[in-house]
Every structure is written in C-alpha cells, then in structure tokens.
Backbone as ProteinMPNN parsed JSONL, in Angstrom:
{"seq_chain_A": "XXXXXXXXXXXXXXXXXXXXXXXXXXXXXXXXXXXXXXXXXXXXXXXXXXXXXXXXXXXXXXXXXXXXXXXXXXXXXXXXXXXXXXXXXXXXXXXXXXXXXXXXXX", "coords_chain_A": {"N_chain_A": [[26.957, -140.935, 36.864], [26.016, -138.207, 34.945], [24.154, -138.042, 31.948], [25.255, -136.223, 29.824], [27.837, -135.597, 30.14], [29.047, -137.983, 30.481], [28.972, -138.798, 27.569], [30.445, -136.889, 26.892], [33.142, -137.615, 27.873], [32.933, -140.406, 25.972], [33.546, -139.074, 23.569], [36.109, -137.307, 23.896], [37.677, -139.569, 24.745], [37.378, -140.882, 22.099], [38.65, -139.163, 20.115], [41.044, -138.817, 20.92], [41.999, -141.167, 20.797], [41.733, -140.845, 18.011], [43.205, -139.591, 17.477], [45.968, -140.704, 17.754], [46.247, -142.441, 15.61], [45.861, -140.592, 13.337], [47.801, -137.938, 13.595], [47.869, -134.767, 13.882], [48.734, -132.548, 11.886], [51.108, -130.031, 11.555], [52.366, -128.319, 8.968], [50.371, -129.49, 7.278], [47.25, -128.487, 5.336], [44.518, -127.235, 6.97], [41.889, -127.993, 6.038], [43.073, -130.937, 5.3], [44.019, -131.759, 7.715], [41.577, -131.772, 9.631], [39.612, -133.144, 8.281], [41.116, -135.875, 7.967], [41.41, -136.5, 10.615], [38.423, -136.561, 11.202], [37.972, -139.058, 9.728], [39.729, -140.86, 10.689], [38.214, -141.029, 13.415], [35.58, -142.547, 12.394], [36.743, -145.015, 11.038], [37.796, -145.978, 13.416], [35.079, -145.865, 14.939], [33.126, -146.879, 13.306], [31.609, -145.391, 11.828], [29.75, -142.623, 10.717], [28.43, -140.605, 12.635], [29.262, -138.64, 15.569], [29.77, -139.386, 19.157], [28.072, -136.82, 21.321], [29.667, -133.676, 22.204], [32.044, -133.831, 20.323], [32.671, -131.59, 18.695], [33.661, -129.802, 20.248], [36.24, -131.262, 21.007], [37.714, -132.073, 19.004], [38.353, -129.257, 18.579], [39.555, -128.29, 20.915], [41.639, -130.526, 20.435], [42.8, -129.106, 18.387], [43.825, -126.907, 19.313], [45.669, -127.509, 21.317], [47.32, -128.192, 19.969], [48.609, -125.929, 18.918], [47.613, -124.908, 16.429], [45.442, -123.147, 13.82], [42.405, -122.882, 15.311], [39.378, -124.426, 14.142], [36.079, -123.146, 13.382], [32.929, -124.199, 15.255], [30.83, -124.6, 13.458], [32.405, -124.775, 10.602], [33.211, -127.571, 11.608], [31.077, -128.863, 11.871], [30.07, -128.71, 9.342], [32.169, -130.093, 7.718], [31.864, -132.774, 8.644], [29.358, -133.186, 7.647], [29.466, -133.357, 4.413], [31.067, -135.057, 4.694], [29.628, -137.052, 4.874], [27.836, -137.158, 2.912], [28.789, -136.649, 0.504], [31.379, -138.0, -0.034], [34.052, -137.497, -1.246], [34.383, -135.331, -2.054], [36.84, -134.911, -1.025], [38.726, -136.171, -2.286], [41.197, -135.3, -3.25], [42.402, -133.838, -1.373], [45.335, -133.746, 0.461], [47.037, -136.393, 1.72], [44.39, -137.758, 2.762], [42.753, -140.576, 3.445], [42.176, -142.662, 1.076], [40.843, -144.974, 0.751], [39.092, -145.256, 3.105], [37.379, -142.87, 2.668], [36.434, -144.375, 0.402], [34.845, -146.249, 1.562], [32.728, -145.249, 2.946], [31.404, -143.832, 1.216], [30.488, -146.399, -0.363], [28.282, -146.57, 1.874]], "CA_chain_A": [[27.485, -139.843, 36.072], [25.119, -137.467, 34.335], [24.398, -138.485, 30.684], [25.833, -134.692, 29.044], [29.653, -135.812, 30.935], [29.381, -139.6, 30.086], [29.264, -138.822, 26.202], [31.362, -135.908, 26.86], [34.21, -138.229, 28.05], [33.15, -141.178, 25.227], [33.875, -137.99, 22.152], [37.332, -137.115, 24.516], [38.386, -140.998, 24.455], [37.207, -141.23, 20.607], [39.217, -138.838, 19.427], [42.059, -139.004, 21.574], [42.328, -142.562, 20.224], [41.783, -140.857, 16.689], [44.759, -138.506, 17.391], [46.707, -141.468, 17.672], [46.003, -142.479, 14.156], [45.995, -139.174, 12.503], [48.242, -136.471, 14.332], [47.498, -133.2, 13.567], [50.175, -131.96, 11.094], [51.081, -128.193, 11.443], [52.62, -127.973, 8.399], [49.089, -129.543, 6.603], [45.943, -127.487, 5.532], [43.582, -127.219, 8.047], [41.029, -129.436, 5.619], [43.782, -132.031, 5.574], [43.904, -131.866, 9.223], [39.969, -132.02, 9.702], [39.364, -134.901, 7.324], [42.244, -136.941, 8.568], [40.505, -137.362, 12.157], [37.069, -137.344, 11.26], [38.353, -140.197, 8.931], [40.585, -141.595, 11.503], [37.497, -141.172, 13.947], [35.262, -142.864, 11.245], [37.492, -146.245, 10.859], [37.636, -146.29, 14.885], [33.65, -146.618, 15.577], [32.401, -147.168, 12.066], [30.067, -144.39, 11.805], [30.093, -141.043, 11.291], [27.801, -140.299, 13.942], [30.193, -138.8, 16.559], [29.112, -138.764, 20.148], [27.858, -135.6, 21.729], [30.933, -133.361, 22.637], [33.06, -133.929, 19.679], [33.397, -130.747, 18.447], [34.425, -129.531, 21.503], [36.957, -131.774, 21.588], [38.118, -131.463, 17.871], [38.6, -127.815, 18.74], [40.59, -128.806, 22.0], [42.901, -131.028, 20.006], [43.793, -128.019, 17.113], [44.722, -126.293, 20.258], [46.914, -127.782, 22.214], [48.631, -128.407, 18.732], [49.341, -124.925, 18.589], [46.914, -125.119, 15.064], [44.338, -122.289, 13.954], [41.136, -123.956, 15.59], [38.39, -123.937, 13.494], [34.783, -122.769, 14.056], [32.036, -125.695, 15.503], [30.209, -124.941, 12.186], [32.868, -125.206, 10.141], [33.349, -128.771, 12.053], [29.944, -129.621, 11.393], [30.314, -128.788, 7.535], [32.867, -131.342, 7.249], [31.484, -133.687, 8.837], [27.779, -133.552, 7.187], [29.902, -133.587, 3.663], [31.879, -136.414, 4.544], [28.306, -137.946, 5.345], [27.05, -136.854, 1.867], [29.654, -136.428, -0.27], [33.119, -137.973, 0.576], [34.638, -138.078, -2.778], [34.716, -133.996, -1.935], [37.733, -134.405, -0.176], [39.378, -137.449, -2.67], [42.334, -134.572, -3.44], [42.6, -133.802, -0.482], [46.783, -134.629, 1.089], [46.834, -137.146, 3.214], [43.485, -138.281, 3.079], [42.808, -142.183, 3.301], [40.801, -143.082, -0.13], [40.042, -146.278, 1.438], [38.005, -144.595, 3.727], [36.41, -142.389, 1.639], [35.28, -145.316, -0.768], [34.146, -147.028, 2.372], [31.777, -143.793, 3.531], [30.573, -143.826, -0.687], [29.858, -147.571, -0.447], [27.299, -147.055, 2.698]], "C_chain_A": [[26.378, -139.348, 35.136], [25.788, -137.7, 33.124], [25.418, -137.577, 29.202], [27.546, -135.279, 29.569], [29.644, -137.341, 30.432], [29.319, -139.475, 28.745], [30.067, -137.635, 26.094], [33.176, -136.986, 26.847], [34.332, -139.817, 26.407], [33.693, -140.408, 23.965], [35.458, -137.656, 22.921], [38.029, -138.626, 24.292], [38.365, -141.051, 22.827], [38.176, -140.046, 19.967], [40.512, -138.387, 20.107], [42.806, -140.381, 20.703], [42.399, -142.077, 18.416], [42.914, -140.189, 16.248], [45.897, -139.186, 17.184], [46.967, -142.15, 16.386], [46.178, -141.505, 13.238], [46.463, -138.101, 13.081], [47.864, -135.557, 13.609], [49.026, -132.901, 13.161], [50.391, -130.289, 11.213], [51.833, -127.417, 9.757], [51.296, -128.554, 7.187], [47.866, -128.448, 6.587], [45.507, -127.965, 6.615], [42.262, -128.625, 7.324], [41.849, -130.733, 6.175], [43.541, -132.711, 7.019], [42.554, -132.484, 9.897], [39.836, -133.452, 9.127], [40.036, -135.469, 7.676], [41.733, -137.392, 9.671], [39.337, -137.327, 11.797], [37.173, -138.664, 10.742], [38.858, -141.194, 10.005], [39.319, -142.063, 12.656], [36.22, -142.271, 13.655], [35.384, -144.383, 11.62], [37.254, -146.619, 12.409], [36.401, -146.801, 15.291], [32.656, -146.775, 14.214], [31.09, -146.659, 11.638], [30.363, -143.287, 11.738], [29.488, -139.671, 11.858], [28.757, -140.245, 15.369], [29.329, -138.351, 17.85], [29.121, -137.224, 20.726], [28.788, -135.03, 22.33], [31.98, -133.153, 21.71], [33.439, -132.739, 18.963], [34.138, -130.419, 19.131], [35.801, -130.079, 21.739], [38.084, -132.069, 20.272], [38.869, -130.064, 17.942], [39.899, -127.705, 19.902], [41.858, -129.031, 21.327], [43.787, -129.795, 19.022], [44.514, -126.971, 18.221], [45.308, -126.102, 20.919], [47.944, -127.86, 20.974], [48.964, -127.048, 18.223], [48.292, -124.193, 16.981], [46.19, -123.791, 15.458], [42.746, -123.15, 14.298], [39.77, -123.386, 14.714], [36.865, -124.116, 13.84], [33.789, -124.759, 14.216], [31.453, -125.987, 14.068], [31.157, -125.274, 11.13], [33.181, -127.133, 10.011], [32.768, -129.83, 11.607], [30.323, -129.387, 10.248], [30.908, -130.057, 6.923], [32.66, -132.33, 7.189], [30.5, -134.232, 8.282], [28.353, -133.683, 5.691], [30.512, -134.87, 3.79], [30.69, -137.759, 4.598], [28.083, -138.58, 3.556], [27.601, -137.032, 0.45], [31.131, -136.767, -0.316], [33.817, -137.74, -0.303], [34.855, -136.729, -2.712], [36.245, -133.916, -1.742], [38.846, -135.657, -0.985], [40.858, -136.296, -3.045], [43.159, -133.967, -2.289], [44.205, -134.273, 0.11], [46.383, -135.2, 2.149], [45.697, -137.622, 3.588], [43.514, -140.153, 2.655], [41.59, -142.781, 2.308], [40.248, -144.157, 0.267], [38.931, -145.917, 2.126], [37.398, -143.808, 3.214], [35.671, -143.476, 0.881], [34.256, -145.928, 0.724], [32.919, -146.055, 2.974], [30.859, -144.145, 2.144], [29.936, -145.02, -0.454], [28.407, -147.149, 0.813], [25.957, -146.362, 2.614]], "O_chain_A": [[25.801, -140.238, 34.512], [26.993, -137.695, 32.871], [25.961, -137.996, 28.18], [28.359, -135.039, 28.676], [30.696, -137.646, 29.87], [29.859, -140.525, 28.397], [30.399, -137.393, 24.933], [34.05, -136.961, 25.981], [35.408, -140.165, 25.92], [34.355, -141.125, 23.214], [36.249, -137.907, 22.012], [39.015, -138.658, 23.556], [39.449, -141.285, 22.293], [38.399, -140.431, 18.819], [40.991, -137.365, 19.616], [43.907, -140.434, 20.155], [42.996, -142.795, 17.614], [43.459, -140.15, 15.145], [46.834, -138.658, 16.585], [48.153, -142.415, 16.184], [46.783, -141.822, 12.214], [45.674, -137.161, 13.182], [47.477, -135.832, 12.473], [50.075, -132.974, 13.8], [49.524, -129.513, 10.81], [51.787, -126.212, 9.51], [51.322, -127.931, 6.126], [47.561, -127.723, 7.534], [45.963, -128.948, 7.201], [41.9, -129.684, 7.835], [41.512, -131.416, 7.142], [43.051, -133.799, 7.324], [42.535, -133.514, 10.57], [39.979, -134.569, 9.625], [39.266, -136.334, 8.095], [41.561, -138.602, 9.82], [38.85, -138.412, 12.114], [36.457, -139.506, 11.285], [38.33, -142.301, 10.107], [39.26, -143.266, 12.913], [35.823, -142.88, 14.648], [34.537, -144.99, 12.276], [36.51, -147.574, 12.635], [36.326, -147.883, 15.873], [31.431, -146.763, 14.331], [30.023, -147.156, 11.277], [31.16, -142.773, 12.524], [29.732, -138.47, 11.741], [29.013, -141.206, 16.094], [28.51, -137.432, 17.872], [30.114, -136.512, 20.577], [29.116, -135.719, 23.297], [32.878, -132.383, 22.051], [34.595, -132.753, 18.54], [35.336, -130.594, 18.909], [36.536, -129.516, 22.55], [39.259, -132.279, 20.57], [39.931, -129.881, 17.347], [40.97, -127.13, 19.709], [42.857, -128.314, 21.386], [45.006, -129.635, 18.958], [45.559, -126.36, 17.996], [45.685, -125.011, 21.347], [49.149, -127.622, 21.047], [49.57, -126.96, 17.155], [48.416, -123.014, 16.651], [46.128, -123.29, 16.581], [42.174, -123.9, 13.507], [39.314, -122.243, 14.676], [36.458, -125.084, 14.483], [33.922, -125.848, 13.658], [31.475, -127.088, 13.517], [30.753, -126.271, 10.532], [33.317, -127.818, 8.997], [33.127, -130.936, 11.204], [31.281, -130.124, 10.014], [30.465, -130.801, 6.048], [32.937, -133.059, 6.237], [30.403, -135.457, 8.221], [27.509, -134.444, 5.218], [30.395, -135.707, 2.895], [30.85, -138.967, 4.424], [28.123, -139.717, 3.086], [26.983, -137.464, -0.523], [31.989, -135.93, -0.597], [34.895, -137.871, 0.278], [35.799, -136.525, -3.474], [36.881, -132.979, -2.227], [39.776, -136.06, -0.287], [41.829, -137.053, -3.047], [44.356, -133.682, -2.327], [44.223, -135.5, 0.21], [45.715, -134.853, 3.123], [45.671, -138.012, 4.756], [44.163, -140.732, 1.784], [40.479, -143.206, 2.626], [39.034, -144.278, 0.104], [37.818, -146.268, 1.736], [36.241, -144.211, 3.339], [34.446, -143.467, 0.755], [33.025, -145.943, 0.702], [32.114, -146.734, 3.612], [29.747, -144.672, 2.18], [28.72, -144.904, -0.299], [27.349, -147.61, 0.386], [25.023, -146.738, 3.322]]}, "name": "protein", "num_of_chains": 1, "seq": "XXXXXXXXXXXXXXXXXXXXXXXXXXXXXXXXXXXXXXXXXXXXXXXXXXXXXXXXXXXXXXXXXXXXXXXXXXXXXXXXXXXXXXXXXXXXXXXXXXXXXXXXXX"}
C-alpha cells in the first residue's frame, strides 16, 4: 500500500476512534466541536502530531454530521494553538481541562 493511503487510513481510524469519545454536538459551537476531537484525538495517541490526512478527515466527520465544516486552515489554527497555547480554549464548553493541563505540562 502506497505510503500517502496508509497514513490516510491511520488519520480515518484515529479519528473515527476520536468520534467515539467526543461526538460532534450540533447544538455546540463549532470551537467546542473542534477542540473536543483534537483533544479526544490528543488523549488517544498522545501527541498532537496528527497523521497525514487528518484534516481531511476532520472535515469528513463535520459532514456527515450535518455540521458547518470548517476550512483546512482554520483546522490547522486550532491545532497549532492547542500546540502553543492550550489554556486558549480553558472556557471553552465541553472542553476536557485535564487535557489541556496535560498539553501545558509538555
């Protein structure tokens, strides 16, 4: 299997498995929503280095859920904040402060 489809399918399993942890709320912001699976994604492989594909597949999930899907860059934003800055998102509903401190601690 060509290496572009074999981390395509490991970012499809990873956040499939993160969906399961953090559904996608339709009546939540869209942040909420975002931060909840990268978070959920996060706790799953303990990094928040997601394999290649995962926007893609981020974007997928807000749209089978009916959700407004939001842009790749937007995606990235979140993600390179949650890198940098987690404590951004500590007001955030529904976010898991545990995980946030645990992002701060590393």
């Amino acid at each position: 299997m060509p290496r572009s489809i074999q981390k395509q399918a490991e970012a499809g399993a990873l956040f499939s498995e993160a969906l399961q942890d953090a559904p996608l709320d339709p009546l939540a912001s869209q942040v909420s929503n975002i931060v909840g699976l990268l978070l959920a994604a996060y706790a799953i492989t303990g990094s928040i280095v997601f394999p290649r594909g995962w926007v893609r597949e981020v974007m997928l999930a807000f749209e089978r859920e009916g959700l407004k899907v939001p842009s790749a860059h937007t995606l990235r934003w979140y993600r390179c904040k949650l890198d940098t800055q987690p404590y951004l998102f500590a007001s955030a509903p529904n976010v898991d402060l545990q995980l946030l401190e645990d992002l701060e601690a590393r």
